[in-house]
Short mmCIF file of C-alpha atoms and ligand atoms in Angstrom, two decimals:
data_model
loop_
_atom_site.label_atom_id
_atom_site.label_comp_id
_atom_site.label_asym_id
_atom_site.label_seq_id
_atom_site.Cartn_x
_atom_site.Cartn_y
_atom_site.Cartn_z
CA MET A 1 18.46 21.87 -52.48
CA ALA A 2 20.07 25.51 -53.76
CA PHE A 3 22.42 25.18 -56.27
CA ALA A 4 26.27 24.53 -55.28
CA ILE A 5 30.13 23.43 -56.81
CA ALA A 6 31.85 21.48 -54.84
CA GLU A 7 35.96 21.45 -55.93
CA ILE A 8 37.06 17.84 -56.25
CA HIS A 9 39.75 17.98 -57.48
CA PRO A 10 42.95 20.17 -55.79
CA VAL A 11 43.60 21.95 -58.84
CA PHE A 12 40.05 23.00 -60.94
CA VAL A 13 37.23 20.62 -61.91
CA GLY A 14 33.53 21.32 -59.13
CA GLU A 15 31.29 18.98 -58.90
CA GLY A 16 27.75 20.29 -58.89
CA SER A 17 23.87 19.38 -56.68
CA GLY A 18 21.20 21.04 -56.18
CA ILE A 19 19.53 21.09 -60.01
CA ASP A 20 17.32 18.58 -62.38
CA LEU A 21 18.56 19.36 -65.58
CA ARG A 22 15.15 17.33 -66.87
CA LYS A 23 12.80 20.06 -65.01
CA PRO A 24 13.24 23.95 -65.79
CA VAL A 25 16.20 25.67 -64.85
CA SER A 26 15.94 29.46 -63.49
CA GLU A 27 18.31 32.00 -64.65
CA ALA A 28 19.70 32.36 -61.52
CA ASP A 29 21.89 28.97 -61.71
CA VAL A 30 22.57 29.22 -65.39
CA ALA A 31 24.79 32.80 -64.71
CA ALA A 32 25.84 30.08 -61.91
CA ILE A 33 26.98 27.19 -64.35
CA HIS A 34 28.62 29.78 -66.28
CA ALA A 35 30.51 31.00 -63.03
CA GLY A 36 31.50 27.97 -62.25
CA MET A 37 32.79 27.31 -65.42
CA ASP A 38 34.99 29.86 -65.33
CA ARG A 39 36.75 29.25 -61.66
CA HIS A 40 36.30 25.13 -61.90
CA ALA A 41 37.16 24.56 -65.80
CA VAL A 42 34.46 21.24 -65.16
CA ILE A 43 31.31 20.76 -63.99
CA VAL A 44 30.44 17.34 -63.05
CA LEU A 45 26.19 16.46 -62.63
CA GLN A 46 24.78 12.82 -61.05
CA ALA A 47 22.13 11.54 -60.96
CA GLN A 48 20.71 13.67 -64.47
CA PRO A 49 18.41 10.53 -66.42
CA VAL A 50 18.04 13.35 -69.71
CA THR A 51 16.92 12.86 -73.58
CA ASP A 52 18.39 14.02 -76.66
CA GLU A 53 15.86 16.28 -76.23
CA GLU A 54 16.25 17.36 -72.50
CA GLN A 55 19.93 17.53 -72.82
CA ILE A 56 19.52 19.69 -76.18
CA ALA A 57 17.28 22.16 -74.53
CA PHE A 58 20.14 22.64 -71.87
CA SER A 59 22.20 22.99 -73.41
CA ARG A 60 20.49 25.84 -75.55
CA LEU A 61 20.20 27.28 -72.27
CA LEU A 62 24.70 27.90 -72.02
CA GLY A 63 24.96 29.12 -75.32
CA GLU A 64 24.41 28.89 -79.33
CA LEU A 65 24.71 25.16 -80.39
CA GLU A 66 27.64 23.73 -82.76
CA LEU A 67 26.61 21.49 -84.99
CA ALA A 68 28.15 17.97 -85.55
CA VAL A 69 28.62 18.97 -89.59
CA GLY A 70 32.01 17.84 -90.33
CA GLY A 71 34.29 16.54 -87.91
CA THR A 72 33.91 12.68 -88.40
CA LEU A 73 33.60 10.36 -91.92
CA GLN A 74 29.47 10.04 -91.76
CA LYS A 75 27.52 11.33 -93.77
CA PRO A 76 24.49 13.46 -92.20
CA GLU A 77 22.35 10.55 -93.26
CA GLU A 78 24.85 7.78 -91.21
CA LYS A 79 24.51 8.86 -87.87
CA ARG A 80 22.58 7.50 -85.18
CA LEU A 81 22.19 10.51 -83.85
CA LYS A 82 20.74 14.10 -85.31
CA LEU A 83 23.06 17.08 -85.81
CA GLU A 84 22.04 18.76 -82.12
CA LEU A 85 24.57 15.76 -80.51
CA ALA A 86 27.89 14.58 -81.61
CA ASP A 87 28.29 10.77 -81.16
CA ALA A 88 31.33 10.21 -78.88
CA SER A 89 29.90 6.37 -78.71
CA ASN A 90 31.23 3.21 -80.86
CA LEU A 91 28.48 2.40 -81.44
CA ASP A 92 26.89 2.23 -85.72
CA HIS A 93 24.41 3.47 -86.93
CA ASN A 94 22.25 0.87 -86.30
CA SER A 95 24.21 1.14 -82.46
CA GLU A 96 25.86 -2.39 -83.31
CA LEU A 97 29.39 -2.20 -82.19
CA PHE A 98 31.82 -0.66 -84.78
CA ALA A 99 33.80 -4.36 -86.19
CA ARG A 100 37.56 -3.71 -85.32
CA ASN A 101 38.56 -2.94 -88.59
CA ASP A 102 35.51 -0.34 -89.31
CA ARG A 103 37.00 3.38 -90.34
CA ASN A 104 34.90 4.91 -88.57
CA ARG A 105 36.33 2.61 -85.24
CA MET A 106 39.57 3.29 -86.07
CA TYR A 107 39.31 7.38 -87.08
CA SER A 108 37.65 7.74 -83.85
CA LEU A 109 40.49 6.48 -82.07
CA GLY A 110 42.17 9.67 -82.31
CA ASN A 111 39.39 10.80 -79.37
CA ARG A 112 42.49 9.56 -76.50
CA LEU A 113 45.05 11.95 -77.45
CA TRP A 114 44.83 15.05 -75.50
CA HIS A 115 42.83 17.97 -77.58
CA SER A 116 40.75 20.05 -77.58
CA ASP A 117 36.62 19.67 -79.08
CA SER A 118 36.85 21.58 -82.76
CA SER A 119 40.26 23.25 -82.07
CA PHE A 120 40.04 22.37 -86.32
CA ARG A 121 36.90 24.49 -86.66
CA PRO A 122 37.64 28.68 -87.14
CA ILE A 123 35.36 28.95 -84.04
CA PRO A 124 36.91 26.77 -82.10
CA ALA A 125 33.95 25.22 -79.37
CA LYS A 126 33.33 26.74 -75.67
CA TYR A 127 32.03 24.45 -73.33
CA SER A 128 31.16 20.33 -74.49
CA LEU A 129 28.26 18.55 -71.94
CA LEU A 130 29.00 14.78 -72.23
CA SER A 131 25.29 12.72 -71.31
CA ALA A 132 26.65 9.61 -70.59
CA ARG A 133 23.70 6.26 -71.25
CA VAL A 134 26.25 3.42 -71.57
CA VAL A 135 29.12 3.31 -70.39
CA PRO A 136 31.05 0.08 -70.31
CA GLY A 137 32.40 -2.26 -66.68
CA SER A 138 35.57 -1.45 -66.70
CA GLY A 139 37.97 1.51 -68.83
CA GLY A 140 36.82 4.68 -71.06
CA ASN A 141 36.91 7.31 -68.39
CA THR A 142 37.47 10.97 -69.47
CA GLU A 143 41.09 12.23 -68.28
CA PHE A 144 40.91 16.23 -67.96
CA ALA A 145 43.98 18.49 -67.88
CA ASP A 146 43.86 22.28 -66.56
CA MET A 147 45.81 24.68 -69.30
CA ARG A 148 45.08 27.16 -66.95
CA ALA A 149 47.17 25.53 -64.22
CA ALA A 150 49.47 24.59 -67.17
CA TYR A 151 50.49 27.99 -68.53
CA ASP A 152 50.66 29.58 -64.89
CA SER A 153 53.29 26.87 -64.34
CA LEU A 154 55.74 27.50 -66.99
CA ASP A 155 58.80 29.83 -66.46
CA THR A 156 58.35 33.49 -67.53
CA ALA A 157 60.95 32.55 -70.24
CA MET A 158 58.35 30.59 -71.99
CA GLN A 159 55.45 32.15 -71.67
CA GLU A 160 56.91 34.82 -72.75
CA GLU A 161 58.49 32.41 -75.58
CA ILE A 162 54.96 30.96 -75.97
CA ALA A 163 53.12 34.62 -75.87
CA ASN A 164 52.66 36.13 -79.86
CA LEU A 165 51.92 32.38 -81.33
CA VAL A 166 49.87 30.42 -83.50
CA CYS A 167 49.00 27.01 -83.85
CA GLU A 168 47.68 25.24 -87.11
CA HIS A 169 44.92 22.73 -85.96
CA SER A 170 43.55 20.67 -88.41
CA LEU A 171 41.74 17.04 -88.23
CA VAL A 172 44.32 15.65 -90.92
CA HIS A 173 46.61 16.06 -88.55
CA SER A 174 45.40 14.28 -85.41
CA ARG A 175 44.93 10.87 -87.62
CA ALA A 176 48.16 11.47 -88.29
CA GLN A 177 49.41 10.97 -84.83
CA ILE A 178 47.85 8.05 -84.41
CA GLY A 179 48.12 6.81 -88.28
CA PHE A 180 45.28 7.52 -90.30
CA ASP A 181 46.52 8.94 -93.10
CA ASP A 182 44.51 6.96 -96.02
CA ILE A 183 42.16 10.06 -95.92
CA SER A 184 40.10 11.21 -99.27
CA HIS A 185 40.85 14.30 -101.62
CA GLU A 186 36.76 15.11 -100.54
CA GLU A 187 37.42 14.19 -96.97
CA ARG A 188 40.47 16.29 -96.69
CA GLY A 189 38.23 19.36 -97.93
CA MET A 190 35.51 17.97 -94.94
CA PHE A 191 37.90 18.46 -92.10
CA GLY A 192 39.66 21.35 -92.79
CA SER A 193 42.06 23.54 -90.36
CA ALA A 194 41.92 26.68 -89.06
CA CYS A 195 44.88 28.83 -86.76
CA HIS A 196 44.66 30.21 -82.98
CA PRO A 197 46.74 31.43 -80.76
CA LEU A 198 48.45 28.88 -78.46
CA VAL A 199 47.94 31.23 -75.30
CA ARG A 200 44.29 32.52 -74.52
CA VAL A 201 42.59 34.53 -72.03
CA ASN A 202 39.24 34.16 -70.47
CA PRO A 203 37.59 37.53 -71.12
CA ALA A 204 35.54 36.90 -67.80
CA THR A 205 37.90 36.54 -65.45
CA GLY A 206 40.96 37.58 -67.73
CA ARG A 207 43.63 33.58 -66.93
CA ARG A 208 45.49 33.06 -69.02
CA SER A 209 45.54 29.53 -70.37
CA LEU A 210 47.31 27.11 -73.22
CA PHE A 211 45.08 25.98 -76.17
CA LEU A 212 47.03 22.76 -77.17
CA SER A 213 45.15 20.34 -78.71
CA ALA A 214 46.44 16.24 -80.61
CA HIS A 215 44.90 18.68 -83.93
CA ALA A 216 47.91 21.30 -83.87
CA GLY A 217 49.99 20.23 -86.22
CA GLY A 218 52.50 23.59 -86.55
CA ILE A 219 52.93 26.58 -86.12
CA VAL A 220 52.54 29.46 -88.17
CA GLY A 221 56.23 30.98 -89.68
CA TRP A 222 58.22 28.11 -87.70
CA GLN A 223 59.66 24.68 -89.91
CA ARG A 224 57.41 22.19 -88.74
CA PRO A 225 60.03 20.36 -87.22
CA GLU A 226 60.17 23.20 -84.27
CA ALA A 227 57.18 23.72 -83.96
CA LEU A 228 56.26 19.75 -83.11
CA ASP A 229 59.19 19.79 -80.80
CA LEU A 230 58.01 22.57 -78.89
CA LEU A 231 54.03 21.91 -79.13
CA ARG A 232 55.18 18.48 -77.79
CA HIS A 233 57.04 19.58 -74.46
CA LEU A 234 54.04 22.48 -73.74
CA VAL A 235 52.19 19.17 -74.29
CA GLU A 236 53.74 16.83 -71.87
CA HIS A 237 54.05 19.63 -69.13
CA ALA A 238 50.16 20.25 -69.85
CA THR A 239 49.49 16.75 -68.85
CA GLN A 240 51.57 16.01 -65.97
CA ARG A 241 49.46 13.93 -63.52
CA LYS A 242 49.25 16.75 -60.98
CA LEU A 243 47.38 18.77 -63.70
CA VAL A 244 44.58 15.95 -64.44
CA TYR A 245 40.92 15.17 -63.09
CA SER A 246 40.48 11.70 -64.85
CA HIS A 247 36.52 10.58 -64.36
CA THR A 248 35.06 7.54 -63.52
CA TRP A 249 30.98 7.08 -65.83
CA ARG A 250 28.13 6.74 -64.29
CA VAL A 251 25.36 6.14 -66.41
CA ASN A 252 23.53 9.12 -66.23
CA ASP A 253 26.51 11.16 -65.08
CA LEU A 254 26.44 14.84 -67.45
CA VAL A 255 30.41 17.08 -67.19
CA ILE A 256 30.52 20.37 -68.86
CA TRP A 257 33.71 20.93 -69.82
CA ASP A 258 35.44 24.08 -70.92
CA ASN A 259 37.41 23.50 -74.13
CA ARG A 260 39.26 27.28 -73.66
CA GLN A 261 40.31 25.55 -70.72
CA THR A 262 41.21 22.76 -70.62
CA MET A 263 42.29 19.32 -73.04
CA HIS A 264 40.46 15.97 -72.31
CA ARG A 265 41.00 12.06 -73.72
CA VAL A 266 39.43 9.22 -73.99
CA CYS A 267 41.41 6.25 -71.56
CA ARG A 268 40.95 2.71 -73.56
CA PHE A 269 38.75 0.54 -72.41
CA ASP A 270 37.29 -2.63 -74.46
CA ASP A 271 35.71 -0.99 -77.22
CA THR A 272 34.41 -3.46 -79.66
CA ARG A 273 32.80 -6.14 -77.01
CA GLU A 274 31.92 -3.15 -74.62
CA ARG A 275 28.83 -0.84 -75.89
CA ARG A 276 30.00 2.61 -74.22
CA ASP A 277 27.08 5.52 -75.19
CA MET A 278 28.05 8.65 -74.87
CA ARG A 279 25.98 11.87 -76.12
CA ARG A 280 28.05 15.39 -76.92
CA THR A 281 26.15 18.93 -76.98
CA THR A 282 29.08 21.89 -77.90
CA ILE A 283 27.90 25.40 -77.26
CA ALA A 284 30.56 26.84 -80.54
CA GLY A 285 32.24 29.33 -79.07
CA ASP A 286 31.51 33.73 -79.33
CA GLY A 287 33.80 33.69 -82.27
CA PRO A 288 36.94 33.77 -84.45
CA VAL A 289 40.31 34.26 -81.69
CA VAL A 290 42.63 35.29 -84.63
CA ALA A 291 42.07 36.40 -87.86
CA ALA A 292 42.17 34.24 -90.95
CA ALA A 293 45.17 36.31 -92.27
CA ALA A 294 46.92 34.52 -89.89
CA CYS A 295 47.14 31.90 -91.33
CA LYS A 296 49.48 30.71 -93.98
CA ASP A 297 47.47 28.52 -96.78
FE1 FE2 B 301 37.06 15.56 -77.21
#
C-alpha cells in the first residue's frame, strides 16, 4: 500500500497510512511527509512500534536533529534516554514514577501550557516526533492548535498591528506561569532565551502563522503588562476549540507536528500513579528567524 495522508480534523491534522518506520523509508515518502506537514501541520502515524534507534534513524531523514541539551533541569548524566531523545515521560532515570514533590515533576508541569517546542532556543524547533511507548489508562492527551488558522482569522487591523513585533522567549517565563520560580542562577543561565517574530511565514507555502508559546514573556520595545495582555489575548484566540485537535494516544502512535505552525499542550492525567512513557526526537529549524540584534538584554 502506498503512503497516503487523509485529513482527520476540519481545520488541520492528517493521518498517514502505508508506511512502516522500522523499514527503509523512500525519498519519495520523505518528500510526501514534508509536503504533508506543510499542508496538515500535524501527521498521526498509528502502529509504529519503533525502537529508540529506529525513531532516531527515521527522524534524521527529515532533517538535522536537535539534541536534548539544556531545556531541562536534568544534567546529561541524570538522563534516562540518549541525547538524541527528549524525555517527555513522567519517569526518572531509573524508570520510576517521579515522586509527587519531585522538582523535575514540578518543572514538567509547564508542558501543560500551550507552547511551541524549543521556542526559547535561538534556532527554534521545526518538527517534533513523539512516540508513545506506554500510555495512561485515561487522560494525558496532547492537544494541538493550528496557528495558521489562528492568524488567518484575526481581523486586518490586528494583523497589521502585530506584523513586525518580536517576542522574547524564555523557559524562565513559562515556568513562572506555573509558579515554578525556584530557579538557581546556574539554571537560569542554562535555560537561555531567544527572540522571534510574532508572525512567521512558512518558506514552502508562503502561509503566515502566529508564533506563540508559553515561553513568550515579552515583546521587544513594549512595557511588560501591555505585552502580556496582547499575548494572552492572542493565545486565547488561537486556542479556541474549533482550531484545536485533541489526540488520544494509543501505544505505538507516532505523531509529527510542525512547531512553526502549531502550538500544543499535554492534558492532565494521574501522573503520580500512571506511567506515560513518551519519547521525542526533534528536528532543528533551518536557522534563526530574527537577527539577535533585535533582542534587548
Ligand atoms: Fe512540547
